[in-house]
Structures are given as structure tokens and as C-alpha cells.
XYZ file of N, CA, C and O in Angstrom:
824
model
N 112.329 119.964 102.361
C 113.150 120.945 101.673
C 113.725 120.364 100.391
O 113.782 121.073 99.386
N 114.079 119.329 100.382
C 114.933 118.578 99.304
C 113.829 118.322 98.101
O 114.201 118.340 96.928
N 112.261 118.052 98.505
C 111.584 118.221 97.500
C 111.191 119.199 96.738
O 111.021 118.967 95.541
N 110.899 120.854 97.405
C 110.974 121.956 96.969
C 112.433 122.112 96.167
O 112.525 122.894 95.220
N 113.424 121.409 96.562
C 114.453 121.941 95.736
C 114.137 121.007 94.103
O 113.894 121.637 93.074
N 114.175 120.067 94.119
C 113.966 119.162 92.996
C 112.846 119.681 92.151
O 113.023 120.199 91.048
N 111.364 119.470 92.884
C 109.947 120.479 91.980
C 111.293 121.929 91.036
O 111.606 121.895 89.846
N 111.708 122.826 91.922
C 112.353 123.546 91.387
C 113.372 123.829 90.291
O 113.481 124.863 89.631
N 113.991 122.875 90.233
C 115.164 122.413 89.242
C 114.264 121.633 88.003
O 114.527 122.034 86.869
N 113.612 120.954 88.075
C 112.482 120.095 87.138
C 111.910 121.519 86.356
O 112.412 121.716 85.249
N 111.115 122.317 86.736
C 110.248 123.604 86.151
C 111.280 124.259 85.502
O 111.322 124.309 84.273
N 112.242 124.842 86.319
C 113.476 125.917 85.376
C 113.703 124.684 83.974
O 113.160 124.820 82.878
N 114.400 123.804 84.262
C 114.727 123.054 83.103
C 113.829 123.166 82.153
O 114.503 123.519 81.185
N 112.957 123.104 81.882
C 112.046 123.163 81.193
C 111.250 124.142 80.848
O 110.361 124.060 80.001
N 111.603 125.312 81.631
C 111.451 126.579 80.948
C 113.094 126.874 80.013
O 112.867 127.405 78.926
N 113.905 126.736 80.154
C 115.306 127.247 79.717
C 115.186 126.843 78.008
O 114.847 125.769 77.511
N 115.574 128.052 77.368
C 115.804 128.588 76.096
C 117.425 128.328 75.690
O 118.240 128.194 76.603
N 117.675 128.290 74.861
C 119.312 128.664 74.094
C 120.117 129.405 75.118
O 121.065 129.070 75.828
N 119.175 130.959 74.913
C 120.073 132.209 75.071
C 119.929 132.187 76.769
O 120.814 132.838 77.324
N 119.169 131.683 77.469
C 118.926 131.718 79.206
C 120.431 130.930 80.066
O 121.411 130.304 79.661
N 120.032 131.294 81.155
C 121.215 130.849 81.992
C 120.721 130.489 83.228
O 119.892 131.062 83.935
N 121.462 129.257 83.435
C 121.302 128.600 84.809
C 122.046 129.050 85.907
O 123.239 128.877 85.657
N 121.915 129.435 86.760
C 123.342 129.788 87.521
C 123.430 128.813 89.271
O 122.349 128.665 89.840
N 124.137 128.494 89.655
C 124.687 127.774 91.131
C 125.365 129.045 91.888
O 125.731 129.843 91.026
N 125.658 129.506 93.183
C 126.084 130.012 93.583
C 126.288 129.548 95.223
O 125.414 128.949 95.850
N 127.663 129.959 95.808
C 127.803 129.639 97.829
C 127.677 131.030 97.907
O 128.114 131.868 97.118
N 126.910 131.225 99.139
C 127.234 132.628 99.908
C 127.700 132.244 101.391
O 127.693 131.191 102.028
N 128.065 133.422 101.635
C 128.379 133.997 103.567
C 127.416 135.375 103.648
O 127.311 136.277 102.818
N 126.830 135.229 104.796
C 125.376 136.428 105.195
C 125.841 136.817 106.366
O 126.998 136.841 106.784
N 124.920 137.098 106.823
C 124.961 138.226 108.075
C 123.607 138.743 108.503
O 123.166 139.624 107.765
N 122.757 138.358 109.646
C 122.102 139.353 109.754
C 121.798 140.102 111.407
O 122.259 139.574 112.419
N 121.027 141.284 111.451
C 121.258 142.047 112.822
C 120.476 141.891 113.239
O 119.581 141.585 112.451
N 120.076 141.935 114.701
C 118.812 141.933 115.794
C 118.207 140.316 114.945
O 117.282 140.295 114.133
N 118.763 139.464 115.261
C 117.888 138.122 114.884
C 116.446 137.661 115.879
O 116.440 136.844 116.801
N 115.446 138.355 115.427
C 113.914 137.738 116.456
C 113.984 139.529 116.753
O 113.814 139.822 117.937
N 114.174 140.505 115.960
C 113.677 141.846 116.295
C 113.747 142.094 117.515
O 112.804 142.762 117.939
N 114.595 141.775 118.319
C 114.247 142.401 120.155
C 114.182 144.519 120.526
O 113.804 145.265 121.429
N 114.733 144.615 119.339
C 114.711 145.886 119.238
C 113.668 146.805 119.082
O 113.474 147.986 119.369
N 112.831 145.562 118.336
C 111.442 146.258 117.879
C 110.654 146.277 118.898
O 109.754 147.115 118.933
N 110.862 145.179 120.140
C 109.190 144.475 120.657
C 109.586 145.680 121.998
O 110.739 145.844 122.398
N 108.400 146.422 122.539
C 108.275 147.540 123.295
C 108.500 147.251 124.227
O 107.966 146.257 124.719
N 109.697 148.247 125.111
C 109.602 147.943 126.376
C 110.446 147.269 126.587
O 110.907 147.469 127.711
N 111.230 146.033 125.703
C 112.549 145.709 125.953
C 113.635 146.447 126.580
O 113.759 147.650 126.811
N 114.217 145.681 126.751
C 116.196 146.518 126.569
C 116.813 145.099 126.437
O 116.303 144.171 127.065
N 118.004 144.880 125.561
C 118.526 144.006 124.921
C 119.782 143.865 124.336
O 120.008 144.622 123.393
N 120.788 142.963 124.712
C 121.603 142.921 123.576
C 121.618 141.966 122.560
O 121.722 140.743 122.660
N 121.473 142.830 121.340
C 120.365 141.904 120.065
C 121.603 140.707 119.709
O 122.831 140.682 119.777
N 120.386 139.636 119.244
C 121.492 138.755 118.171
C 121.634 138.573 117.222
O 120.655 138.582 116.476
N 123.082 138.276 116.653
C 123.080 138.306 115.543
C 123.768 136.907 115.088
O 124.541 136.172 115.702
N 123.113 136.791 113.574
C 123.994 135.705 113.082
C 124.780 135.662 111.608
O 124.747 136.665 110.896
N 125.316 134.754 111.286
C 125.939 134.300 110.088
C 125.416 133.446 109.611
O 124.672 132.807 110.355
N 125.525 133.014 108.196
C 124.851 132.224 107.665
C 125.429 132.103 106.453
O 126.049 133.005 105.890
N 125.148 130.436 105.809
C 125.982 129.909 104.195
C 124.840 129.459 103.277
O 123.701 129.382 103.739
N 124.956 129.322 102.695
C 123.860 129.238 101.571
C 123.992 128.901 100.446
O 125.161 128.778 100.078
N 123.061 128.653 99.584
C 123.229 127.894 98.345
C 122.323 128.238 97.765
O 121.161 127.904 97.995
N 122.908 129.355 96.459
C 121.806 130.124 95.259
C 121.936 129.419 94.228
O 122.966 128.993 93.704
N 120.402 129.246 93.810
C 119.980 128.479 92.255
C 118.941 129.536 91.651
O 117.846 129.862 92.110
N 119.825 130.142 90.070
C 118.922 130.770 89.730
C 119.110 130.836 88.567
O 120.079 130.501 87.886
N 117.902 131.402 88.248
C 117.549 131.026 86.556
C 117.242 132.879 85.862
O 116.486 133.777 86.234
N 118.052 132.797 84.965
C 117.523 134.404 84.452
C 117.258 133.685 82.550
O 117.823 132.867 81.825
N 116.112 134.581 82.468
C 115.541 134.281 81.700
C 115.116 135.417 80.748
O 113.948 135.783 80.617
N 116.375 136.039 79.971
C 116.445 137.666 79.314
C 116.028 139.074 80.851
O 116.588 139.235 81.935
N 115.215 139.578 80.408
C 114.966 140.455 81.563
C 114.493 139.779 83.055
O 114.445 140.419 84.105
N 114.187 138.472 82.915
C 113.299 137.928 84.479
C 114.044 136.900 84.629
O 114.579 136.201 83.769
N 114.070 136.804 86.074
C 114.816 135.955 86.594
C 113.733 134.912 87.702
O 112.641 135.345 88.072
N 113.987 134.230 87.908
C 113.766 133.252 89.563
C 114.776 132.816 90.312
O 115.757 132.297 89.780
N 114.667 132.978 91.741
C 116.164 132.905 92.127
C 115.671 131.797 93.806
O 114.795 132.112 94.612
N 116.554 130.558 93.872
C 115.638 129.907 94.760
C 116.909 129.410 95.592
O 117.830 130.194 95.822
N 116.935 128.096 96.034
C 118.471 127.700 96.984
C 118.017 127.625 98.519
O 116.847 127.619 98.900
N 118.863 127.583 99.123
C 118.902 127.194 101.475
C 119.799 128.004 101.564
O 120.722 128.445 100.880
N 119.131 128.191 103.059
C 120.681 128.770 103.341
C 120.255 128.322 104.930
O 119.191 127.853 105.332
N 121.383 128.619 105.603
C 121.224 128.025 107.193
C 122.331 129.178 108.201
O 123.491 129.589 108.196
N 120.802 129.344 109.152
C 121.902 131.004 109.865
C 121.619 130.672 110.853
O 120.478 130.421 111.239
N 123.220 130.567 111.821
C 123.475 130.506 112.930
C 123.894 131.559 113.942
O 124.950 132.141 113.691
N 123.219 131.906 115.075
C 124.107 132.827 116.399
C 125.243 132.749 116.143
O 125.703 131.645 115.850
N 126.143 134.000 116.175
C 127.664 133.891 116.635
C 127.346 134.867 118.005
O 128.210 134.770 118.876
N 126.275 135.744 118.284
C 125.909 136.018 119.330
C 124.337 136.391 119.825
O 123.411 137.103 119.437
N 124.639 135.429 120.962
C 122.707 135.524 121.547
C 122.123 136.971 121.480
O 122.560 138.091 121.213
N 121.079 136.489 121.801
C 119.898 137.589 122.365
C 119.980 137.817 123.352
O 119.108 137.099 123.841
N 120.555 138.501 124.375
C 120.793 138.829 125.705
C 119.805 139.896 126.164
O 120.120 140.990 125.696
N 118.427 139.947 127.126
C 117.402 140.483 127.661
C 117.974 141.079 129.064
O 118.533 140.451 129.963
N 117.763 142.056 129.018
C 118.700 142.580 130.511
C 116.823 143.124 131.414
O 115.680 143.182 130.959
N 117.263 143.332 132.431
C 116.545 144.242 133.082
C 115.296 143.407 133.811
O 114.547 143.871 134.671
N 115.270 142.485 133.428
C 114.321 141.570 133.240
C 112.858 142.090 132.511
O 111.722 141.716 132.803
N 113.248 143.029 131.517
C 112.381 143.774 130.685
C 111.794 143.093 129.636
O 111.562 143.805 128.659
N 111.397 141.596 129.516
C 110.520 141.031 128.828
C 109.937 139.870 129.913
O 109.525 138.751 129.611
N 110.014 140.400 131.116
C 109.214 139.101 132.157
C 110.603 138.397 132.370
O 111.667 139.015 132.418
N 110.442 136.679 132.522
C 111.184 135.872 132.757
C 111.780 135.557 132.084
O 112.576 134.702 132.474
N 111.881 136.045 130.359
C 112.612 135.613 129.224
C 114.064 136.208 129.572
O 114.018 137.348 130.035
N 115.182 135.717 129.452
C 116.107 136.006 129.889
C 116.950 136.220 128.242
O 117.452 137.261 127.817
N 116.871 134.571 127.403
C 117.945 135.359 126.343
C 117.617 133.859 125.051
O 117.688 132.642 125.225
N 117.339 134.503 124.085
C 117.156 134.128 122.743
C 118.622 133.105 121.741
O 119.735 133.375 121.288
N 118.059 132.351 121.788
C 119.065 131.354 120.404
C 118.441 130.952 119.027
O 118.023 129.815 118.811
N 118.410 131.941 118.133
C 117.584 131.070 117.344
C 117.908 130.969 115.814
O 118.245 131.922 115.111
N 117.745 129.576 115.372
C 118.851 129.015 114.319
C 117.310 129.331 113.252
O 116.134 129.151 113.566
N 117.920 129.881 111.867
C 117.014 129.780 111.099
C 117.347 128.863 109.442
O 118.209 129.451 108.790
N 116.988 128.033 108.995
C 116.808 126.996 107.669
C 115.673 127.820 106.648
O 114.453 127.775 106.807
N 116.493 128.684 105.414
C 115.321 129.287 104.525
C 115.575 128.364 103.439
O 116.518 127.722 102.976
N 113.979 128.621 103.162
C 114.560 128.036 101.426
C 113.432 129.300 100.842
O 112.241 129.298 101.151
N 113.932 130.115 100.149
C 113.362 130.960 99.743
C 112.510 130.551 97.732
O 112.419 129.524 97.058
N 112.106 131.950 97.527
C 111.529 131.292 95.949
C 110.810 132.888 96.011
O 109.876 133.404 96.625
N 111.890 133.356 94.934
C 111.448 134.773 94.358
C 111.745 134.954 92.638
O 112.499 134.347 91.877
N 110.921 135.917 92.460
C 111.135 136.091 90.938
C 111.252 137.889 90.854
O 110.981 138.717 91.724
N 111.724 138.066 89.558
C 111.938 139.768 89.414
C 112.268 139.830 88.313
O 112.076 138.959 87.465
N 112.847 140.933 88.152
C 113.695 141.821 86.920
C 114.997 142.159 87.009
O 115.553 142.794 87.905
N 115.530 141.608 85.841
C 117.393 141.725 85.956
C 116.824 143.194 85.033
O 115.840 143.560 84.390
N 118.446 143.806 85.562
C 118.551 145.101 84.786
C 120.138 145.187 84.488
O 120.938 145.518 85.363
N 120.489 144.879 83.262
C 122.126 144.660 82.866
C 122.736 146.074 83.426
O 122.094 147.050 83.815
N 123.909 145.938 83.369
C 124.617 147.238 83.745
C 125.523 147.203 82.896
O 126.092 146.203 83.332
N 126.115 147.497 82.028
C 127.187 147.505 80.799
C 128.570 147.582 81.045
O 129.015 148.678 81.385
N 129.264 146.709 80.948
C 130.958 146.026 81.184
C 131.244 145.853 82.688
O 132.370 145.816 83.186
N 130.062 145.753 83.351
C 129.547 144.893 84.872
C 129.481 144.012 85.495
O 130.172 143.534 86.395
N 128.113 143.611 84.744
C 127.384 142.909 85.066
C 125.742 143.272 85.206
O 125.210 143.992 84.362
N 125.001 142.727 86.315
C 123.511 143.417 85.864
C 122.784 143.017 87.290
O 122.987 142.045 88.017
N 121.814 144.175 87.434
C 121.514 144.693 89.038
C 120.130 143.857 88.672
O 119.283 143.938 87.783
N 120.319 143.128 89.668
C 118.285 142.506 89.816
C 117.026 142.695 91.252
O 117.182 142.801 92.468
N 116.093 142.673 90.573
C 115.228 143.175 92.381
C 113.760 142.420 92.211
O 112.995 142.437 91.247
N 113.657 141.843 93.319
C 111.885 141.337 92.911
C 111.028 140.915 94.616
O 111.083 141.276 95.791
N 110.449 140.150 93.937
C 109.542 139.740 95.487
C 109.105 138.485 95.373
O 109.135 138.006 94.240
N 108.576 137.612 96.535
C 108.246 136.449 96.788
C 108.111 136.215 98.217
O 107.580 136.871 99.113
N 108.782 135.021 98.191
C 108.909 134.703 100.424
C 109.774 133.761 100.034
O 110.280 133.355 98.987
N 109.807 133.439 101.630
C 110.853 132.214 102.347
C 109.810 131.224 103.109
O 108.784 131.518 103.723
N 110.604 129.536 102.790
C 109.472 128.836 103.788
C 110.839 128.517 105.120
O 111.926 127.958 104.969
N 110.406 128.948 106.003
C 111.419 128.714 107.104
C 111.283 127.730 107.793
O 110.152 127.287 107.990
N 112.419 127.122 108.347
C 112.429 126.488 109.600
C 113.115 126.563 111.010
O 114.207 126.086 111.317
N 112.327 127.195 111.722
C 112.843 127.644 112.906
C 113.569 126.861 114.092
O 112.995 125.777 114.195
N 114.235 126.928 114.700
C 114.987 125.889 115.791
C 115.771 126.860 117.242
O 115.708 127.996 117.712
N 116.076 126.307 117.356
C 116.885 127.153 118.976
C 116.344 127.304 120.031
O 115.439 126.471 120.064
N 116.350 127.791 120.798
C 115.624 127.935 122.337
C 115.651 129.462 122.474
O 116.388 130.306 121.964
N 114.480 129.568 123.436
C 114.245 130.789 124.516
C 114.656 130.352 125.555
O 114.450 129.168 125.822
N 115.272 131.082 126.330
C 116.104 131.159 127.783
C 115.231 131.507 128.600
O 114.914 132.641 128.241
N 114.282 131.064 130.022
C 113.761 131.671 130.668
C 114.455 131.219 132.087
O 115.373 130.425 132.294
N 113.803 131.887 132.839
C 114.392 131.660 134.421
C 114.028 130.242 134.836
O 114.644 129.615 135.698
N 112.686 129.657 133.970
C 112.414 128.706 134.856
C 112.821 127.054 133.793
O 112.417 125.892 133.734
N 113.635 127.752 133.258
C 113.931 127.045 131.976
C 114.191 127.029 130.270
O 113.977 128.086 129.676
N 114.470 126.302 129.796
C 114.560 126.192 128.266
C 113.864 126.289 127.439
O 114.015 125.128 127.058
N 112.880 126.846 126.475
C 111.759 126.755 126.049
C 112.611 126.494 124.348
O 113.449 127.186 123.770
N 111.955 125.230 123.966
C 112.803 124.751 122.313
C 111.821 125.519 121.333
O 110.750 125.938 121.772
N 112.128 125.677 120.209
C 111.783 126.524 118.890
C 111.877 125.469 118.276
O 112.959 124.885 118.212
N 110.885 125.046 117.754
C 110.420 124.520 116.441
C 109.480 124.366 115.588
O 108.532 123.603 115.400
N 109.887 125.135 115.179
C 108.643 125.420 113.787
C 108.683 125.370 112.016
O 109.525 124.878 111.264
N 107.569 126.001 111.765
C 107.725 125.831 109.969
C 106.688 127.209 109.609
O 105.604 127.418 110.154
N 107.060 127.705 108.997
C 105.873 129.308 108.652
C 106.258 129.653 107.307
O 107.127 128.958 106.780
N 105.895 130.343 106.844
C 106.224 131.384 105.958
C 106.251 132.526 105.723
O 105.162 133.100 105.698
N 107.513 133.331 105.451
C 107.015 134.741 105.236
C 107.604 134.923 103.824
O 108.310 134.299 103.032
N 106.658 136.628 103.957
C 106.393 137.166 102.458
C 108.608 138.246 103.210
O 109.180 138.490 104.273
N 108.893 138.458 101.434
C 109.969 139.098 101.163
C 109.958 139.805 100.293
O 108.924 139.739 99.627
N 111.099 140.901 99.780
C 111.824 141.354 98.922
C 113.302 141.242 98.898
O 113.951 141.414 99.930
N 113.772 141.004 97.938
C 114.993 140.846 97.134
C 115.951 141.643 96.105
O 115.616 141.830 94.936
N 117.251 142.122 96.683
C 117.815 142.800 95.456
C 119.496 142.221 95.678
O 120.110 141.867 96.686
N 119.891 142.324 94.174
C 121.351 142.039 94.023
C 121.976 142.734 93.318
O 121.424 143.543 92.572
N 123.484 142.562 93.395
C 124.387 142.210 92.164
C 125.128 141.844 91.747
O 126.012 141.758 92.599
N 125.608 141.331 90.415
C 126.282 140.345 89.902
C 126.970 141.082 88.898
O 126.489 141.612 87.896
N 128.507 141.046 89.400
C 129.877 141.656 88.847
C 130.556 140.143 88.057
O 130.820 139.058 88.574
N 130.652 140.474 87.034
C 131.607 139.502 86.162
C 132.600 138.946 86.807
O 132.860 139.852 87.598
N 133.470 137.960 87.078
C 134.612 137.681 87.241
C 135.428 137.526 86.020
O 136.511 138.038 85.735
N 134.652 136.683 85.340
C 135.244 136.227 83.741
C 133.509 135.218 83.223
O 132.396 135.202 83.749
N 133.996 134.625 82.177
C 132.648 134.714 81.411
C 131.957 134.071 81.773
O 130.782 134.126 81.412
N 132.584 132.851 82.977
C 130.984 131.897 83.218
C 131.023 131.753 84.662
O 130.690 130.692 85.191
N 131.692 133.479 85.808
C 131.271 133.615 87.128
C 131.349 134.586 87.665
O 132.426 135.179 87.592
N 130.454 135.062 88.293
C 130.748 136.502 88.927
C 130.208 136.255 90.418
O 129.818 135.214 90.947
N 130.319 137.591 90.931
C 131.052 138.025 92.548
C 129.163 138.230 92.899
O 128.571 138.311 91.823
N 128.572 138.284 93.644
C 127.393 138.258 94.217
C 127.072 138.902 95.694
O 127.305 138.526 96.843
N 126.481 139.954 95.170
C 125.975 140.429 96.423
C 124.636 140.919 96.378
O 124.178 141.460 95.371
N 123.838 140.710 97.684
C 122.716 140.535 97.896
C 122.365 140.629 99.071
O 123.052 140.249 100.019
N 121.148 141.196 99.163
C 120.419 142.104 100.064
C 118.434 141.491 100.069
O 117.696 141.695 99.104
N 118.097 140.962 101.021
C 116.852 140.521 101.435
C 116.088 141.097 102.402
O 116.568 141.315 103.515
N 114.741 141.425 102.077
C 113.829 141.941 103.519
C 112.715 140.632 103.752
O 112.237 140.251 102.683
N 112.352 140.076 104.656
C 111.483 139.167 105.177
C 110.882 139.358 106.100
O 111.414 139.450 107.206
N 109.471 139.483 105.884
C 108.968 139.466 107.297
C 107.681 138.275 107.284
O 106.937 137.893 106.381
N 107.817 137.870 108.840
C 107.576 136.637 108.927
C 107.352 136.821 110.678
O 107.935 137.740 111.253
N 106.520 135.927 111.389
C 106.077 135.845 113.351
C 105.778 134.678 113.185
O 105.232 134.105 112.242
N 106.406 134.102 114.776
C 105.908 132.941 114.794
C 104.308 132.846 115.630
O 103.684 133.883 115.857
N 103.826 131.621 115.993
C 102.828 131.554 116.814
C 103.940 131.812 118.612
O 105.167 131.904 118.613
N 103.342 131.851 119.479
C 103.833 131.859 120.922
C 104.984 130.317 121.093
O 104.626 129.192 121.444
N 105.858 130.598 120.857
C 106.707 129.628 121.730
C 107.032 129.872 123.375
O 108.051 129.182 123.426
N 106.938 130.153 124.131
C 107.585 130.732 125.197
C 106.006 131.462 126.045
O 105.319 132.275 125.426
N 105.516 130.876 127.927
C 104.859 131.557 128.348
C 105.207 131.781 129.620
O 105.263 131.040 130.602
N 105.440 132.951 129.449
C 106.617 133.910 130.691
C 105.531 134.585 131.604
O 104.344 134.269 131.676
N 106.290 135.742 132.395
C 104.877 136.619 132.987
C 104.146 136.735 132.414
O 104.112 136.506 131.205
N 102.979 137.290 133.364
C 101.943 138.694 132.525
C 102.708 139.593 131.734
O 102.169 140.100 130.750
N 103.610 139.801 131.952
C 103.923 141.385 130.851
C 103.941 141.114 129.864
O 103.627 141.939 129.006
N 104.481 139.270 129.391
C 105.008 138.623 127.947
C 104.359 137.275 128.417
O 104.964 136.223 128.624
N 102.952 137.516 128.550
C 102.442 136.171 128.608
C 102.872 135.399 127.170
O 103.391 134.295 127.328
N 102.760 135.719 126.231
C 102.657 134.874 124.916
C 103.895 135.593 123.893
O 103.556 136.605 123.278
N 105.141 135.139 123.736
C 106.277 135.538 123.654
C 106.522 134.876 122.441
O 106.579 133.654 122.301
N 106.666 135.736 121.561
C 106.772 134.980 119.839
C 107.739 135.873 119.249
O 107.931 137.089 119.221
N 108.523 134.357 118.578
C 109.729 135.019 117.303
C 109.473 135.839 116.209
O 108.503 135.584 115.495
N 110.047 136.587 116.020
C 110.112 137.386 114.842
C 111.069 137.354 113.800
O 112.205 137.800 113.955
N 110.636 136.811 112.667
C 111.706 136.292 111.869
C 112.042 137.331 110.856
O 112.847 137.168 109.939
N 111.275 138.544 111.128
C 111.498 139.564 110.106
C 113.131 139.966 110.170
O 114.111 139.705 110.868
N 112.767 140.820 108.921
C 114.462 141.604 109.154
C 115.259 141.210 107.857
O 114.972 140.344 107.030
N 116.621 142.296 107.899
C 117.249 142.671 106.839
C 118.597 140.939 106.820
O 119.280 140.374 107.674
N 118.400 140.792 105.715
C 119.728 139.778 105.650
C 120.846 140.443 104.338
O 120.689 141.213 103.390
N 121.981 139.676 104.899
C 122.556 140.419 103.302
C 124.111 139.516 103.264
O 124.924 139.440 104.186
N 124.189 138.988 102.114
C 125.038 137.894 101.482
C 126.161 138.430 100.429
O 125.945 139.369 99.663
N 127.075 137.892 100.475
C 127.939 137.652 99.428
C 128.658 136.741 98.953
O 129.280 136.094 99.796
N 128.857 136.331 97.423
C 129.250 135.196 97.156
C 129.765 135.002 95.546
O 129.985 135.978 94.828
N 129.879 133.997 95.217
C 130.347 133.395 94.035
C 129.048 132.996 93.307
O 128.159 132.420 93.933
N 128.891 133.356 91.707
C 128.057 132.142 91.558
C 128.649 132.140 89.833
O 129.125 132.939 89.026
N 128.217 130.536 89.919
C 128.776 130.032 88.300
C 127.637 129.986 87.234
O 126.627 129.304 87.412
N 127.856 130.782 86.059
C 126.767 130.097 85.115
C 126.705 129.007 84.040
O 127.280 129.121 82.958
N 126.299 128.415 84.241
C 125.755 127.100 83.203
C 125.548 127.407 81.746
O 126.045 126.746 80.835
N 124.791 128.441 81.600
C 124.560 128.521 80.673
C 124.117 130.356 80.123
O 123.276 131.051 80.695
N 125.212 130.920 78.527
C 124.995 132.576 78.772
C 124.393 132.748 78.042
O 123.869 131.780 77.491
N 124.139 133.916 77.652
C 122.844 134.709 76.742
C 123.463 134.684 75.746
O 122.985 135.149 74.711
């Protein structure tokens, strides 16, 4: 991860003009049904969800931007499987490490700030456990999924504004977890809506 971040910071630099801007930003996220249990058929579930902090690096460059950074999202509540309606899987923990890398189009908004939206992916790293009856099953992995991206960025004063932001990702793992027949081959789903808010500072303005 630390090398994707560096490759990253090396390229922007060296694209950056006069009038372009660097920007740093922290967020706090949120996201719902973490591993889709809602989606996979035949469940019943109480979904999990998590929180998550993060760290935006992005580069706008007149109308286009690239927007890259980690972020790290933790359970504040499991995946709870009732009924025993996925086989022996009983209940989901699962920690996710993005480092994402998208590009788009800023669109100013006048005595605002300026709304941006684009596409790319996330390279993830997956961690946590599946809960089964006959044990712990650990999550660890590395994948990638494809995304979309939208924000916005309200002025505070001239070199920081307020950040909010909204992500779609979708992304499966291979089978971690082999439960009954019903869910012989039981795989994460990393898809799904995330959505952040935060601070970010710019380096450098138009």
C-alpha cells in the first residue's frame, strides 16, 4: 500500500501546473449491510455495518481531477445470520483496508465550492472472520474492484473546505468459508454504497 501511495504522489507532482491544486484530506464513513447479506438469497440477517477513517489525496487539475488516499473500515456491528438460513454460517466480521484510485470531472458551483463525479476502483484488503458452528473461518485477502465516485467540496475559507462523499464498489471474493450444501462455497461481497465526510486542505489554488 505504501508503495501505491508514493508511485502516486511522484506522477501528480509532476503533472501539477501553477494554477492546479494539491489537496490532503481526514474523513469519518459509514457503510450498510457490510458483505451484502441482504442481497445473497434466502438469507435472513442482521446486516453489518461499519465505520471507517481515511485519508484523501487529490489532485484537481482545472476541470479533472484524480482522487486517491486509505481508508480502514471497521464493524461497530456484526453480521448476525439467524435461522440458520445460510447453512452453518452463523455471523460475519469483516474489516476492510481500501486504497482506492479514481479520476473524473470537477464541476465548480459558484460562491460554494465545486461538485465532482468519476470512476475507477479500489485495491482492497480484506481481514475478519466468518463465524460458523464448527468454527472460525479467517478472511484474508487482496482483490480488486471496479467503482464510482461523487462529492462535494464547500469552502471553509481559502485553503479548506468541508467534504462530502459518496462511493459505489463492487467487488466478490473467491470462497472463504465451506459450510453446508445450501452454502457450500460462501464468499464476501465487498460491494456496496460507502459515504464519508471530512476536512480537506489545499496546497495549492487555481
Amino acid at each position: 500500500m505504501k508503495r501505491i501511495v508514493v508511485i502516486f504522489l511522484i506522477f501528480t507532482a509532476n503533472m501539477l501546473y501553477a494554477e492546479d491544486k494539491f489537496s490532503v484530506g481526514l474523513t469519518g464513513g459509514y457503510q450498510y449491510d457490510v458483505g451484502m447479506l441482504s442481497e445473497k438469497s434466502g438469507i435472513q440477517a442482521d446486516v453489518q455495518q461499519n465505520i471507517s477513517a481515511g485519508l484523501v489525496l487529490k489532485v484537481d487539475m482545472s476541470r479533472l481531477f484524480i482522487r486517491s488516499g486509505a481508508e480502514y473500515s471497521y464493524p461497530f456491528s456484526k453480521g448476525q445470520i439467524t435461522n440458520s438460513s445460510a447453512g452453518n454460517v452463523l455471523e460475519t466480521e469483516i474489516i476492510i483496508t481500501e486504497v482506492p484510485l479514481y479520476a473524473g470531472i470537477n464541476l465548480p458551483i459558484r460562491d460554494f465550492g465545486l461538485f465532482y463525479m468519476g470512476g475507477g476502483g479500489s485495491y482492497i484488503f480484506g481481514s475478519g472472520h466468518v463465524k460458523t458452528s464448527s468454527g472460525n473461518e479467517k478472511i484474508n485477502e487482496q482483490l480488486f474492484g471496479w467503482g464510482l465516485i461523487a462529492g462535494i467540496e464547500s469552502e471553509i475559507y481559502s485553503d479548506a473546505s468541508l467534504l462530502l462523499e459518496w462511493e459505489y464498489m463492487a467487488a466478490r471474493s473467491s470462497p472463504v468459508a465451506s459450510t453446508s450444501p445450501a452454502y457450500e462455497d460462501y464468499c464476501i461481497d465487498y460491494s456496496g454504497y460507502r459515504v464519508r465526510f471530512g476536512v480537506i486542505y489545499h496546497f495549492r489554488k487555481y
